[in-house]
Structures are given as C-alpha cells and as structure tokens.
Coordinates of C-alpha atoms in Angstrom, one line a residue:
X1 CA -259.2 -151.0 101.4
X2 CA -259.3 -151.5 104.9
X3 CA -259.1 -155.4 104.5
X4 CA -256.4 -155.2 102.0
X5 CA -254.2 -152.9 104.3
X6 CA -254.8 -155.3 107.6
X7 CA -254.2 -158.3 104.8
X8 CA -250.8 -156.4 104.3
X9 CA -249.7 -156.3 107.5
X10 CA -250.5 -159.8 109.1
X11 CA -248.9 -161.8 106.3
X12 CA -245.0 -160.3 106.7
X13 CA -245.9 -160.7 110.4
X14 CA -246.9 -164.5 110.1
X15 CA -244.2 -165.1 107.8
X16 CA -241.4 -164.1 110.2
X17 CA -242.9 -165.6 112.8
X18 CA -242.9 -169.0 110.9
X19 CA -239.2 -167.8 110.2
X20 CA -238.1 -167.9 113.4
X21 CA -239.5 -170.6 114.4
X22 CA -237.5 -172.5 111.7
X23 CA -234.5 -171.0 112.9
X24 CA -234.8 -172.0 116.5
X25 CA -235.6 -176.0 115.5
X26 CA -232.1 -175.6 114.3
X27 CA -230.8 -173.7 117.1
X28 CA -231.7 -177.0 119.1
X29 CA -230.6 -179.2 116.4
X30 CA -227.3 -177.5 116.7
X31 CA -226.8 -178.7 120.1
X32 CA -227.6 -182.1 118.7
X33 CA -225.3 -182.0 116.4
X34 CA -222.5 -180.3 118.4
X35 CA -222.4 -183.2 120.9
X36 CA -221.8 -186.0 118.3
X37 CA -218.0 -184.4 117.6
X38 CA -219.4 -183.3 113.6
X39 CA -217.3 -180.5 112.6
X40 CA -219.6 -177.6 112.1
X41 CA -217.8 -176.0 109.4
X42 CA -218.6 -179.3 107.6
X43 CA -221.7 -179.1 108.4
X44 CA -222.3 -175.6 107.4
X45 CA -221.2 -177.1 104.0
X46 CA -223.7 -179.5 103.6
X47 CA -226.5 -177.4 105.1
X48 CA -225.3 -174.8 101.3
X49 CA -225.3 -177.6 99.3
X50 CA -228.8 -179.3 100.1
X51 CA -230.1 -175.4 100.0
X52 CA -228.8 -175.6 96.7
X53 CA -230.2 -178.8 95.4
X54 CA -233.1 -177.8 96.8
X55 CA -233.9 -173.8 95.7
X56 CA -232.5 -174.7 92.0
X57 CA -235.3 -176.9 90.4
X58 CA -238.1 -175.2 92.8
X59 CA -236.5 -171.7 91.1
X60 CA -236.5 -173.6 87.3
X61 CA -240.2 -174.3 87.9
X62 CA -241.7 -171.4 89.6
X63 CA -239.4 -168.4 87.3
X64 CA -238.6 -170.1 84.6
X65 CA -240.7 -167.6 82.2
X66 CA -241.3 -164.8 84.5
X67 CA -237.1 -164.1 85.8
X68 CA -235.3 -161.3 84.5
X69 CA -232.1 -162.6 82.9
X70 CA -228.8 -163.3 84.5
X71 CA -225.4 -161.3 83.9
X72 CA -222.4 -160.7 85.6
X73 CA -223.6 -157.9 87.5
X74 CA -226.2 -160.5 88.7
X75 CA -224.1 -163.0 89.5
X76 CA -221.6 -161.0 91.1
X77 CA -224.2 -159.5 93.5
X78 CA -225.4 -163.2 94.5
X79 CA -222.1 -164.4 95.1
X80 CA -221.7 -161.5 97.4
X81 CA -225.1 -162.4 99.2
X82 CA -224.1 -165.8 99.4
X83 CA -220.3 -164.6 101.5
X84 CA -222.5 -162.2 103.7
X85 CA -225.5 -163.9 103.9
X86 CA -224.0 -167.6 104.3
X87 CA -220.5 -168.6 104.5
X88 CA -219.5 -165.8 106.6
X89 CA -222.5 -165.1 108.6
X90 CA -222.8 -168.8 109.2
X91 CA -219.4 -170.0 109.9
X92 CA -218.5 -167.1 112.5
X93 CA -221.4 -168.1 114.4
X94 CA -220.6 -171.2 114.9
X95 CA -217.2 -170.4 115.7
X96 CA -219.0 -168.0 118.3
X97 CA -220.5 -170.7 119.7
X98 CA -217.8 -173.0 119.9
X99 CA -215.6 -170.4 121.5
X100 CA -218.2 -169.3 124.2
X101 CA -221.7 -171.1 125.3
X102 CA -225.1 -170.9 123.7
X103 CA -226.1 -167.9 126.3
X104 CA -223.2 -165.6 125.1
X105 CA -224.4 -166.4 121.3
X106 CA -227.8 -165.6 122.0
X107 CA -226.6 -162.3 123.7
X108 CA -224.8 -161.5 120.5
X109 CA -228.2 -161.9 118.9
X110 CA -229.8 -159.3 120.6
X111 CA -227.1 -156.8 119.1
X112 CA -228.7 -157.5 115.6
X113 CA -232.1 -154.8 115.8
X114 CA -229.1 -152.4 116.9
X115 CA -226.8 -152.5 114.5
X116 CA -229.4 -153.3 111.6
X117 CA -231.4 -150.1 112.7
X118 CA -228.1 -147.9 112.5
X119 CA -227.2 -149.8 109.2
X120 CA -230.4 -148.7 107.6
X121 CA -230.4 -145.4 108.6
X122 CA -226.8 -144.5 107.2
X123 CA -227.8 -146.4 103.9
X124 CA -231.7 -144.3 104.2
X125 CA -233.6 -147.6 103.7
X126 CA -235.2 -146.4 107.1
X127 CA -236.8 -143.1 107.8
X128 CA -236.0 -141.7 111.4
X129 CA -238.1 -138.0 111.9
X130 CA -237.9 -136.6 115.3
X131 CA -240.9 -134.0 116.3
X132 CA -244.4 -133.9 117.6
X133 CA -246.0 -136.0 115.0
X134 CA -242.9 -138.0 114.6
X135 CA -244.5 -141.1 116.5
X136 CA -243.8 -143.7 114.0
X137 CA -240.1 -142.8 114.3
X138 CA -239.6 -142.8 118.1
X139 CA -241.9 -146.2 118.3
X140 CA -239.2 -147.8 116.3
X141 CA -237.0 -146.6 118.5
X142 CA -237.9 -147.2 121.8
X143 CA -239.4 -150.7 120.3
X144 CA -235.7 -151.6 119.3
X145 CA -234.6 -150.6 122.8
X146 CA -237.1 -152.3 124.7
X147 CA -236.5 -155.0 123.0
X148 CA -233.0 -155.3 123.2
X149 CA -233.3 -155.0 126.4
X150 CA -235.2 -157.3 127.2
X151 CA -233.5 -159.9 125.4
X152 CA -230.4 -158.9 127.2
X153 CA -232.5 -159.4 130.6
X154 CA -233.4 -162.6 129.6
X155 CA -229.5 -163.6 129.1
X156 CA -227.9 -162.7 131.6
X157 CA -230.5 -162.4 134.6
X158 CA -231.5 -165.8 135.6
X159 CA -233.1 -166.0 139.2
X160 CA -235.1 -168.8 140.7
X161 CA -235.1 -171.4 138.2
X162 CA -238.8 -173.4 137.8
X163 CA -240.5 -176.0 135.8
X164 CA -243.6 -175.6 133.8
X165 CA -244.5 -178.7 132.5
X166 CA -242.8 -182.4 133.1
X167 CA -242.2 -184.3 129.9
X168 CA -239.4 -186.7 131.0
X169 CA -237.8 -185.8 127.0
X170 CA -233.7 -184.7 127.2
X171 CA -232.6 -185.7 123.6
X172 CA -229.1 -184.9 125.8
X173 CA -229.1 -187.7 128.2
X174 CA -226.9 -190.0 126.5
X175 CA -224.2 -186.9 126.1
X176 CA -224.4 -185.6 129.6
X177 CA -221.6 -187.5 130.7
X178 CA -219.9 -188.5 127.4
X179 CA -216.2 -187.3 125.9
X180 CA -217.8 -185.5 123.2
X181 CA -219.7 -183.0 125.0
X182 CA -216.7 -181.8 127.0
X183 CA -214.5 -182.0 124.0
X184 CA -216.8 -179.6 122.5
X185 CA -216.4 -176.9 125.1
X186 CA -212.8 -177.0 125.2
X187 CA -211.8 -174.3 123.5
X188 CA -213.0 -171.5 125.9
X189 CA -212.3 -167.9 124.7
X190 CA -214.9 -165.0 124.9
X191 CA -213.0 -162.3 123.5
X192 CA -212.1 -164.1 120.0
X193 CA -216.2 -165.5 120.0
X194 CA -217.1 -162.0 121.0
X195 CA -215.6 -160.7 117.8
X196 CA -216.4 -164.0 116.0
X197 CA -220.3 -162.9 117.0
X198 CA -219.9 -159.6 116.1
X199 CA -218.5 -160.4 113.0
X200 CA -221.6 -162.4 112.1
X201 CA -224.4 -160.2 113.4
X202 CA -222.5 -157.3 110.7
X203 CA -222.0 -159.6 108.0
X204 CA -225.9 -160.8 108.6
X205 CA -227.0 -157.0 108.8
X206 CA -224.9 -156.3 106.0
X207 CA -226.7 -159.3 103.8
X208 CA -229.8 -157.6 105.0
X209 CA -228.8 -154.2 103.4
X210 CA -227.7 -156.1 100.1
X211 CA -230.8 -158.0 100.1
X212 CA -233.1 -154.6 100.0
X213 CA -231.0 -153.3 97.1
X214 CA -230.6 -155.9 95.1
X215 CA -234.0 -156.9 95.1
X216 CA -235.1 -153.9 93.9
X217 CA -233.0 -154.7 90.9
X218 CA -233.4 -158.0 90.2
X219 CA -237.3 -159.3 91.3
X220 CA -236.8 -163.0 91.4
X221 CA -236.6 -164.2 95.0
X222 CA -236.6 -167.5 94.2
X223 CA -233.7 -167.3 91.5
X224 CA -231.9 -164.6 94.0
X225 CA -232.3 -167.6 97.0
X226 CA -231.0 -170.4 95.0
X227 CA -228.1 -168.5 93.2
X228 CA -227.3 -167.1 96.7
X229 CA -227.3 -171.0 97.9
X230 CA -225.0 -172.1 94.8
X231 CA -222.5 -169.6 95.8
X232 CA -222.7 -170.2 99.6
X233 CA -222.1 -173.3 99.0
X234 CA -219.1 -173.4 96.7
X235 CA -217.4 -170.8 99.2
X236 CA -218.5 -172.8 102.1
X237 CA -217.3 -176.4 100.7
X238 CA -213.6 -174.6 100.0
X239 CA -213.2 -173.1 103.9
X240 CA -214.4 -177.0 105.4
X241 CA -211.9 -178.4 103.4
X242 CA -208.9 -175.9 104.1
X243 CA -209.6 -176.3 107.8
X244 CA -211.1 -179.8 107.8
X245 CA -208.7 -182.8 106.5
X246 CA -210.4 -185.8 108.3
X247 CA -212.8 -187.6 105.6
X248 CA -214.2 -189.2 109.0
X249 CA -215.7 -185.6 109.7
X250 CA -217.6 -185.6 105.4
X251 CA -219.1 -189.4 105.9
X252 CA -223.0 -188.8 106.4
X253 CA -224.9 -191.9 107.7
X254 CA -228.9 -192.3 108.7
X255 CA -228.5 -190.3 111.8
X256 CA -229.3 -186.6 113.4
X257 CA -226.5 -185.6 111.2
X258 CA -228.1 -186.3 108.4
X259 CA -231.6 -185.0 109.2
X260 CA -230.4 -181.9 110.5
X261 CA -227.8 -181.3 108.0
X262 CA -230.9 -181.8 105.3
X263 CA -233.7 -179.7 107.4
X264 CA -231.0 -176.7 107.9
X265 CA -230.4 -176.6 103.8
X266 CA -234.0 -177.3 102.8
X267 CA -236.3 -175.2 105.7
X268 CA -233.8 -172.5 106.6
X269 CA -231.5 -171.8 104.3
X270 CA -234.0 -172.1 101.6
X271 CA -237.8 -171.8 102.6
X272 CA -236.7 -169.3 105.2
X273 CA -234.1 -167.3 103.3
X274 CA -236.9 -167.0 100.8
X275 CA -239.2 -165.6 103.2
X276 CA -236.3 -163.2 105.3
X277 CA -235.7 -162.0 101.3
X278 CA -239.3 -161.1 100.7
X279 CA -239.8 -159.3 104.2
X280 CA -236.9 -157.2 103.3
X281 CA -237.9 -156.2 100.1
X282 CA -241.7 -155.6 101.6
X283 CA -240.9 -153.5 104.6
X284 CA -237.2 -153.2 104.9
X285 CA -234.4 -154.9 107.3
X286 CA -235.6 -153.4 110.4
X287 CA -239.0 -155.6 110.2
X288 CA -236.9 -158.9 110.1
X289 CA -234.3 -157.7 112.4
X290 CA -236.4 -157.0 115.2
X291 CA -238.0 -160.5 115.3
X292 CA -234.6 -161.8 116.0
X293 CA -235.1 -162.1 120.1
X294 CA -238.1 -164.0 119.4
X295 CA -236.2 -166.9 118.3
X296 CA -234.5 -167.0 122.3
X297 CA -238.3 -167.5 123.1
X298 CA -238.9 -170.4 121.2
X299 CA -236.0 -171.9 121.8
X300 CA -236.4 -171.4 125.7
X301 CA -239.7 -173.2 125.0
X302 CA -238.6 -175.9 122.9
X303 CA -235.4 -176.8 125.2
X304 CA -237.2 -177.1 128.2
X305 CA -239.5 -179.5 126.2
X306 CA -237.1 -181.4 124.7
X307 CA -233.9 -180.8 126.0
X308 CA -234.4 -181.0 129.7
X309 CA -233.6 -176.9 130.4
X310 CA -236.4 -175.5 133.0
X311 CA -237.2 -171.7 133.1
X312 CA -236.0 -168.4 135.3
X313 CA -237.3 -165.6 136.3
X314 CA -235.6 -163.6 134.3
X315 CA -236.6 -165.7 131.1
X316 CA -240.0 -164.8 131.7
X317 CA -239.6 -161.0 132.5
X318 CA -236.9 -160.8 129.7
X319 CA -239.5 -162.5 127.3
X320 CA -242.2 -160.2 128.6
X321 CA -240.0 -157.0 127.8
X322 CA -238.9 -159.0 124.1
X323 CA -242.9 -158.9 123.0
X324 CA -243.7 -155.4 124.2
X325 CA -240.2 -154.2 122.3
X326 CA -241.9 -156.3 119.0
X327 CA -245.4 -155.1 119.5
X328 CA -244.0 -151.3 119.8
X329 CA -241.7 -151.8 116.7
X330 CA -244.3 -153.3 114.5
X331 CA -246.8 -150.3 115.5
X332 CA -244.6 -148.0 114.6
X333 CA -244.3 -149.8 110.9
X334 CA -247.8 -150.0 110.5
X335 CA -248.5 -146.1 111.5
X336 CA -245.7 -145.8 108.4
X337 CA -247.4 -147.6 106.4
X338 CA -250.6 -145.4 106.7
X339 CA -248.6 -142.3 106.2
X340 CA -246.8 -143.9 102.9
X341 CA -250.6 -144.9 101.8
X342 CA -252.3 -141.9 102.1
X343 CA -251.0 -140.0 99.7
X344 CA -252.2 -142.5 97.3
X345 CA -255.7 -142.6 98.5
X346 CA -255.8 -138.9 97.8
X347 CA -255.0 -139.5 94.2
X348 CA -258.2 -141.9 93.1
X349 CA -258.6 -139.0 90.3
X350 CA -254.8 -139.6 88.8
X351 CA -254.6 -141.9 86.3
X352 CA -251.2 -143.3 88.1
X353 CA -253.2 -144.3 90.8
X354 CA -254.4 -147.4 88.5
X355 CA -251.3 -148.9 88.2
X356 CA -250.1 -149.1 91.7
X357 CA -250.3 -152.7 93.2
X358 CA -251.9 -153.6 96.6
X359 CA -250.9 -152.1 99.3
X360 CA -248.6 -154.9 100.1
X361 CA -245.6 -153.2 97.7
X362 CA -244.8 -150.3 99.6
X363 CA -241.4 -148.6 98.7
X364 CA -239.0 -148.5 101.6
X365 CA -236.3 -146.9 100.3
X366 CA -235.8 -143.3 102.0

C-alpha cells in the first residue's frame, strides 16, 4: 500500500517535470525562430497541424477499441478545448511576447498558480478548509504564494550578473546585429501585451478547468488530445491567414523553422498536452499549474548554455524561493491525498472497496 501510494505520487511529479522541460526547449526555440522574421501566428498554425497529424493515428492505434464514442456534445467540448487550450492561449502569447520582451512574458507566467488556484476554487475542483487541522489547505496556499513570489523575484530583481560555466555556444550570434532581430522588437507596447498575457494565462487556466470536466466525461486522452489538435488547428490556420497574406511567411524549407515548427506540434502540443491532460484529470489544475515557474528555471539554464545569457542574483534567490513554493504545494497535495485514502482503507470489509482502482485515481472534484 505504502509502495503503491509513493508509486502514485512520483509518477504525476516526473511527468510534469518532463512537461516543462518540453515546454522550455520551445521557449528557446521561440527565440530562434522569432529572429528569422517567421510570422508566429503562422507558426502557431503549423505547430496545430503536425500535433494533429501526429495525435490522430497514435489515438487510432492505442483507443481504437477501448474509446467511448463520439457525438456532438463530444465534439463541441473539443472544439472548445482546442480555442482555450490552443488557438487562443497560444496566439495571445505570442502576441505578448511580440508586444513586450521575453522577461515581461515570463512575469505573466507567474500569474498562472494565481488565477488557476482561484479558478478551481469557484468551480470546487479544489478543496480550501481553514482551521487547526486544515494544514493541507494552507500549504497550498502559502506554496502558491511562495512561489509566485519567487518567480516574480527572479523577473524583475536581477543584481550582479555571473557566469557559471563557459561553453562558447550563442545559437544568437549571427542575429545580434542583424535587421531581423530589431525588426522583431519594434512594436513596443506593454499595456496591450499586458492584456494580451493576461488573456492567455485565463484562456490556459480556463482550458485547465474544461480539461478536468471533460475528462471525467469522456476517458480517452489520447482521442481528447488529438480531437483537441484537429480543432486548434482548423481555428488556428483561419486567424494566420486573415492576418497573414504573404505566402513568403507559409514556405517551410530544411531549417530551424522546420524543426521547431515539427518538435512544438509533435513533443508539446501532443506528448505534452497528453501528459498536462492526464495530471489534470489525476490531481486537478492546481498540480500542473504550480509547476509553471519551473519552466523560467530551465529555461535560465538552457539559455545560458546555449544562448549566451549568464545568471543574477536574483535568478538564483528567485529559483530558490520557486522550489520551496513547489515543494510546499506538492506536500500539501500529498497530505490530501492521505486524507482522501483513508477512508478507503477503513472499508477493507465493504465489498465496494474491491472495485476501487489504485490509489493513483483519486477523485478531485470537491
């Protein structure tokens, strides 16, 4: 039991970890991209539409038999997770970044634990009990605000700058000084990519909220993740070509655009989704909200690799806070957890207690 329960716990953990790690290889590929002059709204297309070819036949061979059928309820619900979940949450947030820099974005990302954890209280798919035994509750809490405050220390607080590690890699060099990479900063206005972030980080939150529910209804992730990638993509493909007219910006050759265009729709918007979806339906949108500021880590890591960036002070102290908020947060989950389960282990005498699953399926809806 014991095993089983720890079993239970590590593998949502390791699989948003893995998650985010996805997410920020694009976040870096995204500044690749950004300096070749690719519109991203295009790009955004293309990322749908390999997600698409990609999630349908893996969804064909893995549900074929097991999938509960489609209907228009179905459909309708997946055409809504694919506006909330993709073309809306995706294309505002690169129109936040194209409006602002790559630090206000990430500062917008912080808001997400925020607004997810108010989000799922109003619609009771978290708990939130305030007392003297209540410690699952306020760990959640203070968790969330340690963590987003750390995150926002690690934005805006910089300090002495310093270098770790000397690799002699900038994938930038050859845009420093180029046409393209102050084209692409041009259009400078915070307020409209402050509400251009905001808008995704709700729209994303509100994806999460859908994701919970519908779940529950229709158990097929991988159908869910590909439908969701079919509609995405339709939507998305429409909105490039209303606001993109130059055939230039749709010609793919062997390049980053290509590769990153193909990882983004296969790794993230598929494999990822897939696992975001499961995590939500195993322990709610809290749990993958809150390992949002990790992804600033690893992308602090990987562009001072990579992309020539060194570290501050308040990177580090700002990353320190951002574990200690995800360590506190995922305690108080786990002491949940043990509460939800030991009801059941009371009950070995019922004979409902044979048909509950590992501990691994634990309802979250309050």
């Amino acid at each position: 039991m014991v095993l089983n329960h720890e079993a239970s716990c590590v593998k949502p953990v390791t699989m948003m970890v893995v998650t985010n790690i996805l997410y920020s290889v694009l976040n870096i590929l995204y500044k690749l991209v950004a300096v070749t002059g690719m519109n991203l709204n295009v790009f955004v297309a293309y990322r749908l539409m390999f997600s698409a070819a990609f999630m349908v036949p893996l969804a064909q061979i893995l549900e074929r038999k097991s999938r509960p059928k489609l209907n228009w309820i179905v459909l309708f619900q997946a055409f809504l997770l694919g506006l909330f979940g993709a073309t809306l949450t995706q294309n505002l947030y690169i129109e936040c970044l194209a409006l602002t820099s790559p630090t206000f974005l990430a500062a917008m990302l912080n808001l997400l634990p925020g607004i997810t954890f108010v989000m799922a209280l109003c619609f009771r798919l978290e708990k939130l009990k305030l007392g003297s035994n209540s410690y699952s509750s306020i760990a959640k809490i203070v968790g969330t605000v340690v963590g987003i405050g750390g995150a926002m220390l690690f934005t805006f607080y910089r300090g002495p700058t310093f270098t770790i590690w000397s690799t002699h890699i900038d994938f930038l060099r050859q845009y420093h000084n180029s046409s393209s990479m102050s084209s692409s900063s041009h259009r400078n206005n915070p307020w409209l990519g402050f509400l251009a972030g905001l808008g995704s980080m709700v729209c994303f939150t509100t994806w999460l909220i859908m994701q919970a529910k519908v779940s529950d209804r229709y158990p097929g992730p991988y159908t869910s993740t590909a439908l969701m990638s079919i509609m995405g993509s339709i939507q998305s493909v429409i909105f490039a070509l209303c606001v993109e007219r130059d055939w230039n910006q749709w010609k793919l050759g062997w390049d980053i655009r290509l590769w990153t265009a193909a990882y983004s729709g296969i790794m993230v918007s598929g494999v990822a989704v897939f696992l975001m979806s499961w995590c939500v339906q195993k322990r709610g949108p809290l749990f993958v909200s809150v390992f949002s500021p990790l992804t600033i880590l690893i992308v602090a890591l990987g562009s001072s690799l990579f992309l020539g960036e060194k570290f501050s002070v308040g990177s580090v102290l700002g990353g320190i806070l951002v574990v200690c908020g995800l360590y506190i947060v995922l305690w108080g989950k786990s002491k949940e957890l043990q509460l939800l389960e030991l009801p059941l282990s009371t009950m070995n005498s019922s004979p409902r207690t044979h048909t509950t699953s590992s501990p691994d399926i634990v309802p979250t809806v309050g």
